[in-house]
């Protein structure tokens, strides 16, 4: 018995969405781990060298950079999911 083409498309779209969600979750965990390592290392390594105010500015910059990559990741994946669903 042959499957309905529209139901097959819905199943593949659902599988692609699931895969994209897993990919985003994995990359967000990786970015969070990188952020934690960079913040900890900058705190312990640069605190004796720089003033606490400069270390704080550096840490704000680090959070902004990682946040930028997280936003880029989420928007690109959500855009791809949206475009694939519309085609």
Coordinates of C-alpha atoms in Angstrom, one line a residue:
X1 CA 0.0 0.0 0.0
X2 CA 1.5 3.4 -1.0
X3 CA 1.7 6.2 1.4
X4 CA 0.0 9.5 0.8
X5 CA 2.7 12.0 -0.5
X6 CA 1.5 14.8 1.8
X7 CA 1.8 12.5 4.9
X8 CA 5.3 11.5 3.8
X9 CA 6.3 15.2 3.5
X10 CA 4.9 16.0 6.9
X11 CA 6.8 13.1 8.4
X12 CA 10.1 14.2 6.8
X13 CA 9.5 17.8 7.9
X14 CA 8.8 16.7 11.4
X15 CA 12.0 14.6 11.4
X16 CA 14.0 17.6 10.1
X17 CA 12.5 19.8 12.8
X18 CA 13.5 17.3 15.5
X19 CA 17.0 17.0 14.0
X20 CA 17.3 20.9 14.0
X21 CA 16.2 21.1 17.6
X22 CA 18.7 18.6 18.7
X23 CA 21.4 20.4 16.7
X24 CA 20.5 23.7 18.3
X25 CA 20.5 22.2 21.8
X26 CA 23.9 20.6 21.2
X27 CA 25.4 23.9 19.9
X28 CA 23.9 25.9 22.8
X29 CA 25.5 23.5 25.3
X30 CA 28.8 23.8 23.5
X31 CA 28.6 27.6 23.5
X32 CA 27.6 27.6 27.1
X33 CA 30.6 25.4 28.0
X34 CA 32.9 27.7 26.0
X35 CA 31.5 30.7 27.8
X36 CA 32.0 29.2 31.2
X37 CA 35.6 28.2 30.4
X38 CA 36.5 31.6 29.0
X39 CA 34.9 33.5 31.9
X40 CA 36.6 31.3 34.5
X41 CA 40.0 31.5 32.8
X42 CA 39.8 35.3 32.3
X43 CA 38.8 35.7 35.9
X44 CA 41.6 33.6 37.4
X45 CA 44.3 34.4 34.9
X46 CA 43.7 38.1 34.2
X47 CA 42.6 39.3 37.6
X48 CA 46.1 39.6 39.0
X49 CA 47.3 41.4 35.8
X50 CA 44.4 43.8 35.1
X51 CA 42.2 45.8 37.4
X52 CA 38.9 44.3 38.3
X53 CA 37.0 46.9 36.3
X54 CA 38.9 46.0 33.1
X55 CA 38.3 42.3 33.7
X56 CA 34.6 43.0 34.1
X57 CA 34.6 44.9 30.7
X58 CA 36.4 42.0 29.1
X59 CA 33.9 39.5 30.5
X60 CA 31.0 41.6 29.3
X61 CA 32.6 41.5 25.8
X62 CA 33.0 37.8 26.0
X63 CA 29.3 37.3 26.9
X64 CA 28.3 39.6 24.1
X65 CA 30.4 37.6 21.5
X66 CA 29.1 34.2 22.7
X67 CA 25.5 35.7 22.7
X68 CA 26.0 36.9 19.1
X69 CA 26.9 33.4 18.0
X70 CA 24.0 31.9 19.9
X71 CA 21.6 34.3 18.3
X72 CA 23.1 33.6 14.8
X73 CA 22.7 29.9 15.4
X74 CA 19.1 30.1 16.6
X75 CA 18.0 32.5 13.8
X76 CA 19.7 30.5 11.0
X77 CA 18.1 27.2 12.1
X78 CA 14.7 28.7 12.6
X79 CA 14.9 30.4 9.2
X80 CA 15.9 27.2 7.5
X81 CA 13.0 25.3 9.2
X82 CA 10.6 28.0 8.2
X83 CA 11.8 28.1 4.5
X84 CA 11.8 24.3 4.2
X85 CA 8.2 24.2 5.5
X86 CA 7.1 26.7 2.9
X87 CA 8.7 25.1 -0.1

